[in-house]
mmCIF file of C-alpha atoms and ligand atoms in Angstrom:
data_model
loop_
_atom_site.group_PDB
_atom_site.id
_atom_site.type_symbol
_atom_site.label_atom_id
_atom_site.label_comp_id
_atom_site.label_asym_id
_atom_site.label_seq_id
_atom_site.Cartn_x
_atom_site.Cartn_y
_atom_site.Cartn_z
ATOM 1 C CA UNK F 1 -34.867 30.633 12.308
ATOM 2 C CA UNK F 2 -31.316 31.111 10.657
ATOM 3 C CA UNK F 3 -29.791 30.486 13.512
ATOM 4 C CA UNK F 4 -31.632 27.435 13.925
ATOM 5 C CA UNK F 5 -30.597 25.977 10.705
ATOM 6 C CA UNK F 6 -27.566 26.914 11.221
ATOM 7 C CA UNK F 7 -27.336 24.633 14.530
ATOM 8 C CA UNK F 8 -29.010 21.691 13.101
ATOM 9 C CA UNK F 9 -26.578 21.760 10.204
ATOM 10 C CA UNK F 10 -23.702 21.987 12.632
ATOM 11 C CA UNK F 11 -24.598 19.497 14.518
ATOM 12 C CA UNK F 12 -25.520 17.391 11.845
ATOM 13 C CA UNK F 13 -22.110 17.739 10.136
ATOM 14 C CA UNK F 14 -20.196 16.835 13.424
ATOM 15 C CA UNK F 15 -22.424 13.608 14.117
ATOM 16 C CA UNK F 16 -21.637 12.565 10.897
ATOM 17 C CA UNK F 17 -18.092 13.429 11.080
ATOM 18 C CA UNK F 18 -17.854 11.516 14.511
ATOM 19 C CA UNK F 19 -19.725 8.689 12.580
ATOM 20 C CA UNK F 20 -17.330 8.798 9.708
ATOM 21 C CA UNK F 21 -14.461 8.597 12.177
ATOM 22 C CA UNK F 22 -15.957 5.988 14.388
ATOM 23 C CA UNK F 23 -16.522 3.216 11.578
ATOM 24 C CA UNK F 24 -12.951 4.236 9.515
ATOM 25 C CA UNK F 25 -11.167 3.569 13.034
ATOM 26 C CA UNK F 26 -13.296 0.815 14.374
ATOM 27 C CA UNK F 27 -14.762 -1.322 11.059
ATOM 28 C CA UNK F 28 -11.935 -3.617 9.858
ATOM 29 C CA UNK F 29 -12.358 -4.290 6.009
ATOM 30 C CA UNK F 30 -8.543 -5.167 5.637
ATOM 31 C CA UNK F 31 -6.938 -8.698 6.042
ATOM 32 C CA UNK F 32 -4.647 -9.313 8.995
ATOM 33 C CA UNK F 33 -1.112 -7.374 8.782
ATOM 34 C CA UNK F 34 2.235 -9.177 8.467
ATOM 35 C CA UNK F 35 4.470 -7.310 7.348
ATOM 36 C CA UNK F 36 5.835 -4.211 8.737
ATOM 37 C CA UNK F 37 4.741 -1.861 5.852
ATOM 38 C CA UNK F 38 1.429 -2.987 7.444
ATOM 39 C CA UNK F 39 1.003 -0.270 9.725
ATOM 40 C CA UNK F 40 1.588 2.830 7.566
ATOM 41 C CA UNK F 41 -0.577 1.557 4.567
ATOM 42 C CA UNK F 42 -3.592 1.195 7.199
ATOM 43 C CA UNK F 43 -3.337 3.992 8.882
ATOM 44 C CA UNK F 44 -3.679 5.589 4.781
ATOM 45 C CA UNK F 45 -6.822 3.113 4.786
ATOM 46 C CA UNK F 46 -8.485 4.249 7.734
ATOM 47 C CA UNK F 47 -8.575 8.182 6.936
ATOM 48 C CA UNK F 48 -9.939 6.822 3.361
ATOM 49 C CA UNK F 49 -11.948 4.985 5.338
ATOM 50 C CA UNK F 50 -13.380 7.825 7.146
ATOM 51 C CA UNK F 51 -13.919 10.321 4.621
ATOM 52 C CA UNK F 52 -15.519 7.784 2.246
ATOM 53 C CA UNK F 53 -18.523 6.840 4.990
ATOM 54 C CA UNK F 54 -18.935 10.604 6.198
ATOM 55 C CA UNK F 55 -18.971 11.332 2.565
ATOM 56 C CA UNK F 56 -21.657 8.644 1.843
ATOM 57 C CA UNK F 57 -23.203 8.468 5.038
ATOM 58 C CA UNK F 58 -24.161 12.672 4.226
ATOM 59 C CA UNK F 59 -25.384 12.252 0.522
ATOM 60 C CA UNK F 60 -27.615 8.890 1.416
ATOM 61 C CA UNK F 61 -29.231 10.543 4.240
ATOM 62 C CA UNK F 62 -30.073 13.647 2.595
ATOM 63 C CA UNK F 63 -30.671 11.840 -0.863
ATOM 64 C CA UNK F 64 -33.349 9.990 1.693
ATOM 65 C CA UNK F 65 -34.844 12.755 3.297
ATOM 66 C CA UNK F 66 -35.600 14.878 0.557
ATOM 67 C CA UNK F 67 -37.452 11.669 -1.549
ATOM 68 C CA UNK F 68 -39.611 11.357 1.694
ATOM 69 C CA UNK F 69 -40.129 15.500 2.625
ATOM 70 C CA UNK F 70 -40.549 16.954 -0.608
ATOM 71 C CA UNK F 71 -42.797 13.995 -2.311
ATOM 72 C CA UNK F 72 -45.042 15.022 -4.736
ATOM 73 C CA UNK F 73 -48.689 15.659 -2.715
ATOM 74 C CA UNK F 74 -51.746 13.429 -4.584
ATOM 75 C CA UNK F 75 -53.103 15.476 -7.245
ATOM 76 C CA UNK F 76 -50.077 18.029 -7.460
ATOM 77 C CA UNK F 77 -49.433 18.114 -11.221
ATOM 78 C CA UNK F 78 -47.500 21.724 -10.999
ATOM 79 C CA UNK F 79 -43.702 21.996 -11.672
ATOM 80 C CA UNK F 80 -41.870 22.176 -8.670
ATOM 81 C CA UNK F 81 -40.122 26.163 -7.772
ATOM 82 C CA UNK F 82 -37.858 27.367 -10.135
ATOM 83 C CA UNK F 83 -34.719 28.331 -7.470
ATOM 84 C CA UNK F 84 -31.587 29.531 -9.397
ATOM 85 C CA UNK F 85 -27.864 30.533 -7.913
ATOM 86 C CA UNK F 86 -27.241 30.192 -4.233
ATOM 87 C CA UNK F 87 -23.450 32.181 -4.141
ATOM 88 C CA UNK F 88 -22.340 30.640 -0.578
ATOM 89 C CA UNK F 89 -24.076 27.516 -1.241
ATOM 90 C CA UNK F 90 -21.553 27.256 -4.050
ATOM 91 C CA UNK F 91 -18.772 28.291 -2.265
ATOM 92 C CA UNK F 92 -19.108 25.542 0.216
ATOM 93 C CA UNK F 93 -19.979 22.409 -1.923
ATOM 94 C CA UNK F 94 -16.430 23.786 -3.972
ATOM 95 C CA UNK F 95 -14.434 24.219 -1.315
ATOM 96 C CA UNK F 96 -15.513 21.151 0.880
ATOM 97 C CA UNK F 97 -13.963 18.609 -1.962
ATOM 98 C CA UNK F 98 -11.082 20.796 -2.653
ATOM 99 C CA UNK F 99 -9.337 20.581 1.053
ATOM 100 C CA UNK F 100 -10.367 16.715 0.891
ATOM 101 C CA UNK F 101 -9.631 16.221 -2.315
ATOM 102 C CA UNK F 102 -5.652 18.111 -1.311
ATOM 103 C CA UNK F 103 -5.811 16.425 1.974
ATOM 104 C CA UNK F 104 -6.140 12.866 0.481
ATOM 105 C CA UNK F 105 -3.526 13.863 -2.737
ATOM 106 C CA UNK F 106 -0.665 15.224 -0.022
ATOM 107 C CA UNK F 107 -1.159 12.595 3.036
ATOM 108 C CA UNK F 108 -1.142 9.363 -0.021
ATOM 109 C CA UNK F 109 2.060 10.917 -1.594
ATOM 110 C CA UNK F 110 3.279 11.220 2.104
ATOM 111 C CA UNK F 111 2.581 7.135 2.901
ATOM 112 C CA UNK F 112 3.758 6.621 -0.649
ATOM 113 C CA UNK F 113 7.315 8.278 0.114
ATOM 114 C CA UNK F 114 7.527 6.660 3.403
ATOM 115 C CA UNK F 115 6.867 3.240 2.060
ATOM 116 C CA UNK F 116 9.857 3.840 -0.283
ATOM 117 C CA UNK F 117 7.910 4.710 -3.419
ATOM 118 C CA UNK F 118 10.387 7.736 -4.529
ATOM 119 C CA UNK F 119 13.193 5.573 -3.954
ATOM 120 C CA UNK F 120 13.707 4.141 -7.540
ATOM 121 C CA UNK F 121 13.858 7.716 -8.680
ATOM 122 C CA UNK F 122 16.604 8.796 -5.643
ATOM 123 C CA UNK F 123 18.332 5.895 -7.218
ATOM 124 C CA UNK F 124 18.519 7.689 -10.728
ATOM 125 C CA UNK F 125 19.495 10.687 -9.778
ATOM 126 C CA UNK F 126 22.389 8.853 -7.711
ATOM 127 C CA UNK F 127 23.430 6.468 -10.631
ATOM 128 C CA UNK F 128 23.416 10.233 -12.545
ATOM 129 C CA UNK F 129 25.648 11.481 -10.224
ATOM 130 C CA UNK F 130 27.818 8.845 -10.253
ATOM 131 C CA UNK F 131 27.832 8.541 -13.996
ATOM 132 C CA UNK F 132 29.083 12.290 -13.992
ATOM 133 C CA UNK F 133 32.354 11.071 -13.271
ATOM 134 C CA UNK F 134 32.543 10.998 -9.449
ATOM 135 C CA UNK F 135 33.938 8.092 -7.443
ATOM 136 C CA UNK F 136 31.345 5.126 -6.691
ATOM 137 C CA UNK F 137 29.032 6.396 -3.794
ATOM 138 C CA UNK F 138 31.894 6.466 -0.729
ATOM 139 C CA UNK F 139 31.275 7.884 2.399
ATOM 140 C CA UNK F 140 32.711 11.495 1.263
ATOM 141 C CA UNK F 141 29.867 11.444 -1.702
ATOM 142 C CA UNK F 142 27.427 10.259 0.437
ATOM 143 C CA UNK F 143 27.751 13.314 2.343
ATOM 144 C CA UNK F 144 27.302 15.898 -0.475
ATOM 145 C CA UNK F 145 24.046 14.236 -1.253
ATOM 146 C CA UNK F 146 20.904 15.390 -0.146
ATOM 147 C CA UNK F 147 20.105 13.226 2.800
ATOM 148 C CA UNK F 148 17.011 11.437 2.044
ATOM 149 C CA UNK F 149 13.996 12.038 4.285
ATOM 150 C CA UNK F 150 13.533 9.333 7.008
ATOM 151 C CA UNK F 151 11.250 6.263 5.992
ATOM 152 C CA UNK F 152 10.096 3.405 7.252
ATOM 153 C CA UNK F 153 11.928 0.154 6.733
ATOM 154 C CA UNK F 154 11.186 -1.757 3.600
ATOM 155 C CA UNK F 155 8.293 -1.410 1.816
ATOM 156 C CA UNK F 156 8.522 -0.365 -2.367
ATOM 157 C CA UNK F 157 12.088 -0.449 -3.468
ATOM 158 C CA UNK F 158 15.360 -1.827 -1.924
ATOM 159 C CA UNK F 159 15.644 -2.807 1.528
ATOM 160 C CA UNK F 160 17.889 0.045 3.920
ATOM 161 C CA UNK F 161 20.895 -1.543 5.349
ATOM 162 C CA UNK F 162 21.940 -1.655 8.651
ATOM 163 C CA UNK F 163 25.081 0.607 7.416
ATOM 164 C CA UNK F 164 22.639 3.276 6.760
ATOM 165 C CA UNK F 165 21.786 5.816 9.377
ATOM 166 C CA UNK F 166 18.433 5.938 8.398
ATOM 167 C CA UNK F 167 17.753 2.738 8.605
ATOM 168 C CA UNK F 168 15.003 1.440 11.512
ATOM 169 C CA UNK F 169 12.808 -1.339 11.935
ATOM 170 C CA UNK F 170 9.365 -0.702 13.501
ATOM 171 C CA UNK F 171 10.728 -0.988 16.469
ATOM 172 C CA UNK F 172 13.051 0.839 16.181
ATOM 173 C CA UNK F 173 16.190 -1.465 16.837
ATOM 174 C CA UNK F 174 19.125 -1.846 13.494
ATOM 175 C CA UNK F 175 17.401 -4.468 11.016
ATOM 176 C CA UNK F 176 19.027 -7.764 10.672
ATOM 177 C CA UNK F 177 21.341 -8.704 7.478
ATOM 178 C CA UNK F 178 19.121 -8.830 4.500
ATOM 179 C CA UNK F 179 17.671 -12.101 2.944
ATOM 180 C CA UNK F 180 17.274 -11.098 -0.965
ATOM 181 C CA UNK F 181 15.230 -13.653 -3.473
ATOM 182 C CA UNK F 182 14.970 -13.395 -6.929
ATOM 183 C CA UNK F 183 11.631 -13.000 -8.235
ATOM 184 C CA UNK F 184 10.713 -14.425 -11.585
ATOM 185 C CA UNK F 185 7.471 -14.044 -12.875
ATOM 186 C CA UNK F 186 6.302 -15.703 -16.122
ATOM 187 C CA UNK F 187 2.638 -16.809 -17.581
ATOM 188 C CA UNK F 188 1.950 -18.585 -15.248
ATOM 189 C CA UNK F 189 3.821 -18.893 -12.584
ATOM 190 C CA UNK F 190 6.226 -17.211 -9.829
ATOM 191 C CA UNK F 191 9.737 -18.771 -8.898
ATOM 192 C CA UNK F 192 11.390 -17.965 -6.154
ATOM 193 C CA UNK F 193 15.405 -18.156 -6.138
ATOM 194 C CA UNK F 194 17.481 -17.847 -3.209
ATOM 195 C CA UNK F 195 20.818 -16.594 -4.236
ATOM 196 C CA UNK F 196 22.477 -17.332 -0.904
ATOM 197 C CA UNK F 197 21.957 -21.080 -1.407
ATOM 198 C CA UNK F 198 20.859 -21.857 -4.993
ATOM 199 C CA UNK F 199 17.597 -22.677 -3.326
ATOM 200 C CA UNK F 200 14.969 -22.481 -6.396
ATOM 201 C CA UNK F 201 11.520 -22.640 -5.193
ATOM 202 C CA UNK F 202 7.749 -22.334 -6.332
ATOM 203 C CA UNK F 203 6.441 -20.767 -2.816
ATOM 204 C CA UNK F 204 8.177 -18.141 -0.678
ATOM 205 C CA UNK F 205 9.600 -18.940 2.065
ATOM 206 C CA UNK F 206 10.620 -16.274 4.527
ATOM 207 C CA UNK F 207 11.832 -15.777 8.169
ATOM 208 C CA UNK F 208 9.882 -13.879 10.452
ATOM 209 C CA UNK F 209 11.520 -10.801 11.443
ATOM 210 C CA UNK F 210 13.952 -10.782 8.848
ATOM 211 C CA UNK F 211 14.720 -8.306 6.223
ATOM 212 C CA UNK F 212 13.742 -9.414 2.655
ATOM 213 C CA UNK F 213 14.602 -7.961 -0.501
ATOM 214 C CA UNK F 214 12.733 -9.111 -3.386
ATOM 215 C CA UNK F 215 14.627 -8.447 -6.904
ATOM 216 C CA UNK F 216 11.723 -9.308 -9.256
ATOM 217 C CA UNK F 217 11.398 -9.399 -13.305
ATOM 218 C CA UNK F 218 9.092 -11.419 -15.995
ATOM 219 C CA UNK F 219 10.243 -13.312 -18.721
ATOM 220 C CA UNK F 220 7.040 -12.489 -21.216
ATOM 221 C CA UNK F 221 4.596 -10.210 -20.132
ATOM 222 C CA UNK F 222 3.861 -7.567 -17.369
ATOM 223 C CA UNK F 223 2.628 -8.908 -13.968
ATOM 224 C CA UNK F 224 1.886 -8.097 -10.360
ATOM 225 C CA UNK F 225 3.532 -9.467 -7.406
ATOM 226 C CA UNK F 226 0.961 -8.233 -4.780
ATOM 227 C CA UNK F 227 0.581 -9.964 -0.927
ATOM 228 C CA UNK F 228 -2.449 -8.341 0.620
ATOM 229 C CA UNK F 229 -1.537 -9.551 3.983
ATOM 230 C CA UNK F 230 2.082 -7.657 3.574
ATOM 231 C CA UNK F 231 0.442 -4.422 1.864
ATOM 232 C CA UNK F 232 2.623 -4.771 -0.836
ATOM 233 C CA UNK F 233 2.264 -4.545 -4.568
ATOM 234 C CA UNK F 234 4.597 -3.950 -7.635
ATOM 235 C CA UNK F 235 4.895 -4.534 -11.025
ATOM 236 C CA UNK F 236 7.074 -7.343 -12.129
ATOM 237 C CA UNK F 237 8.165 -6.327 -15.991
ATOM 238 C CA UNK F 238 10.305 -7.877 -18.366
ATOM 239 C CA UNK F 239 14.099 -6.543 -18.881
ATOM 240 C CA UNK F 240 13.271 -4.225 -15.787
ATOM 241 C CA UNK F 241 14.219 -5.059 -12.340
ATOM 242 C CA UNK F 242 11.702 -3.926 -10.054
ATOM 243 C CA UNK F 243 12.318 -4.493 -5.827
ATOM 244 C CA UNK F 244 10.317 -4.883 -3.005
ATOM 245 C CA UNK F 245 11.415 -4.793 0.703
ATOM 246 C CA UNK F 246 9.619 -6.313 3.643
ATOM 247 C CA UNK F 247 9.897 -7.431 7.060
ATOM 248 C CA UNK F 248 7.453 -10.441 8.074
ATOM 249 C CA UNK F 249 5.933 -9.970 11.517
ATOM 250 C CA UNK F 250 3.720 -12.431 11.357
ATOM 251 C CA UNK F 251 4.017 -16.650 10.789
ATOM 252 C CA UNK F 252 1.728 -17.951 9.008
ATOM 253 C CA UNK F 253 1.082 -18.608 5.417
ATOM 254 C CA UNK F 254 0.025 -15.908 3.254
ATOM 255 C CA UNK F 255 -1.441 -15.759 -0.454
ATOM 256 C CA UNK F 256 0.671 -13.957 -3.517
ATOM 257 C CA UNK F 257 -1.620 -13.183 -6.205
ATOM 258 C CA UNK F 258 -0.542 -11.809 -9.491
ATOM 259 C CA UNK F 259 -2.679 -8.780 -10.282
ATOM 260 C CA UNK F 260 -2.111 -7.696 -13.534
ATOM 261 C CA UNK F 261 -3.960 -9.293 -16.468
ATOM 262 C CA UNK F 262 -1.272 -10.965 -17.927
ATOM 263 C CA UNK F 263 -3.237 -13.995 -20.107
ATOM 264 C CA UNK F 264 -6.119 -16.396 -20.620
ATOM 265 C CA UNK F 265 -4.946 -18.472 -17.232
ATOM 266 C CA UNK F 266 -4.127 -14.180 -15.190
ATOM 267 C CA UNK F 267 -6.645 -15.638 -12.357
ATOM 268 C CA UNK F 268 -5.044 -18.798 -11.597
ATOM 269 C CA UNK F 269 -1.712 -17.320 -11.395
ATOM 270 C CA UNK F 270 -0.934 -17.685 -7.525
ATOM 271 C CA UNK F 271 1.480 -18.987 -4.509
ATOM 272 C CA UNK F 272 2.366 -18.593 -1.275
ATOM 273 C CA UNK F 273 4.473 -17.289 0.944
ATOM 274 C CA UNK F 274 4.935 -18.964 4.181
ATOM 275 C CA UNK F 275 6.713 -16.708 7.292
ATOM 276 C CA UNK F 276 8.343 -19.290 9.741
ATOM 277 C CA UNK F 277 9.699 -18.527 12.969
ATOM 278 C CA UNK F 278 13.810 -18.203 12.572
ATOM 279 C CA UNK F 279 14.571 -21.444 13.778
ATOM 280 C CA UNK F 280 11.958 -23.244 11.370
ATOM 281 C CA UNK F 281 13.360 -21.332 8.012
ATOM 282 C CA UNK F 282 16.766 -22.311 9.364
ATOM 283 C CA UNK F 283 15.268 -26.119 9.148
ATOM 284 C CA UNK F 284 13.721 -25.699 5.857
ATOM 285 C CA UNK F 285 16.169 -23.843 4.213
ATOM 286 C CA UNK F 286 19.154 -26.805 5.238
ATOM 287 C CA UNK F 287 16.447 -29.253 3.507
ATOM 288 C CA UNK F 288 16.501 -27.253 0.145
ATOM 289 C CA UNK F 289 19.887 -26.559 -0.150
ATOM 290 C CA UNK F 290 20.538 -28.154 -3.197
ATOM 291 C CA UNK F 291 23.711 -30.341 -2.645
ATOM 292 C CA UNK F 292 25.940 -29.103 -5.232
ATOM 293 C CA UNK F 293 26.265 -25.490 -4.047
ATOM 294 C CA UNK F 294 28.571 -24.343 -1.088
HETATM 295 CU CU1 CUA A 301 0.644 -12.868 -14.112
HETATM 296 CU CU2 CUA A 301 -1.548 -12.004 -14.031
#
């Protein structure tokens, strides 16, 4: 009979891992990808994903079962069986959310680091280091530092030159120069300026397969500079540059919400950002040039 249980619980557990796995791999909640952070953030998403409907999928079915099998018969007035302590039962239900739990805590910080999230605070310790009297980062410094683990291209914090070693698109090839805008983010409104060019502009306009580097800061209040389609999201805070990194891989047009409540009008505060093919931002960008500059 033990054995039994034993069995059906096994079995049970796999089907609803399988389950879990099958509709976090093959159920697509996310919008389509266009940048090429895109890849790593999903891939985060999908083992969420996963875990969250075997994790669900296990409590509703059980939650189910036991308000059908262990109704209260017509006429049954009785308390139900006192049952107290179950030592391996505990064990289990502990140590089931603790490996998730430590799964889920390591693997985010791991996507988090590889999108460039650590990178503002490499930065510190290098502007440290170079505060402690020590030539501006040349090649011989650069070589006493700890190398920085490999990452992705782009993603949060500045975009990795093509003068960096480390530095590789998704596929793999030396990115191209990068474009850098400057962000400005007030209530309500984001404006784009392209230093390059003295472009100023009230959408984004961006090359496809290009490098970007977004230098971003508010004049009033905190807000978000998020694109949902690029998997990207950071702060934009007054007196504090903040930087994003992308590479479009996708034309098309693409919304940038603000998401952090930043005033009575938060929810209206939106753009765009459009991704042309090379030879199209080439076209636009000679028709915004403003004529005084070069
Ligand atoms: Cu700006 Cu919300």
């Amino acid at each position: 009979m033990q054995i039994r249980t034993a069995v059906t619980t096994a079995l049970a557990s796999a089907g609803l891992v399988a389950t879990g796995l099958l509709v976090g791999n093959r159920v697509n909640l996310l919008p389509v990808d266009a940048s090429s952070n895109a890849a790593t953030y999903d891939s985060l998403f999908k083992v969420l994903f996963s875990i969250g409907t075997t994790l669900f999928l296990g409590v509703a079915i059980v939650l189910i079962y036991s308000l059908m099998r262990f109704r209260r018969p017509p006429g049954d007035g009785a308390d139900g069986i006192a049952i107290e302590g179950n030592l391996p039962l505990e064990i289990v239900w502990t140590a089931i959310p603790a490996v998730v739990v430590l799964f889920v805590g390591i693997y985010s910080y791991d996507i988090y680091e590889r999108m460039g999230g650590m990178a503002p605070l490499m930065d510190h310790a290098a502007m440290d280091h170079a505060a402690m009297g020590h030539e501006a980062m040349d090649h011989g410094a650069m070589a006493s530092a700890p190398t920085p683990a490999p990452r992705i291209w782009g993603g949060i914090g500045p975009a990795t030159t093509a003068a960096d070693p480390a530095a590789t698109t998704v596929n793999g090839a030396a990115p191209l120069p990068t474009l850098p805008v400057e962000v400005t983010a007030m209530q309500f409104a984001f404006i784009f300026h392209y230093p390059d060019n003295g472009i100023t502009s009230g959408e984004l306009h961006v090359p496809l397969g290009q490098p970007v580097e977004l230098r971003m800061e508010a004049r009033d209040v905190i807000h978000a500079f998020w694109v949902p389609q690029f998997r990207l999201k950071q702060d934009v805070i007054p007196g504090q540059t903040t930087v994003l990194s992308f590479t479009a891989t996708r034309p098309g047009s693409y919304p940038i919400v603000c998401a952090e409540l930043c005033g009575a009008y938060h929810g209206g505060m939106r753009s765009t950002v459009v991704v042309h093919e090379p030879e199209a931002f080439e076209a636009w960008r000679a028709q915004n040039t403003p004529l005084t500059s070069t």
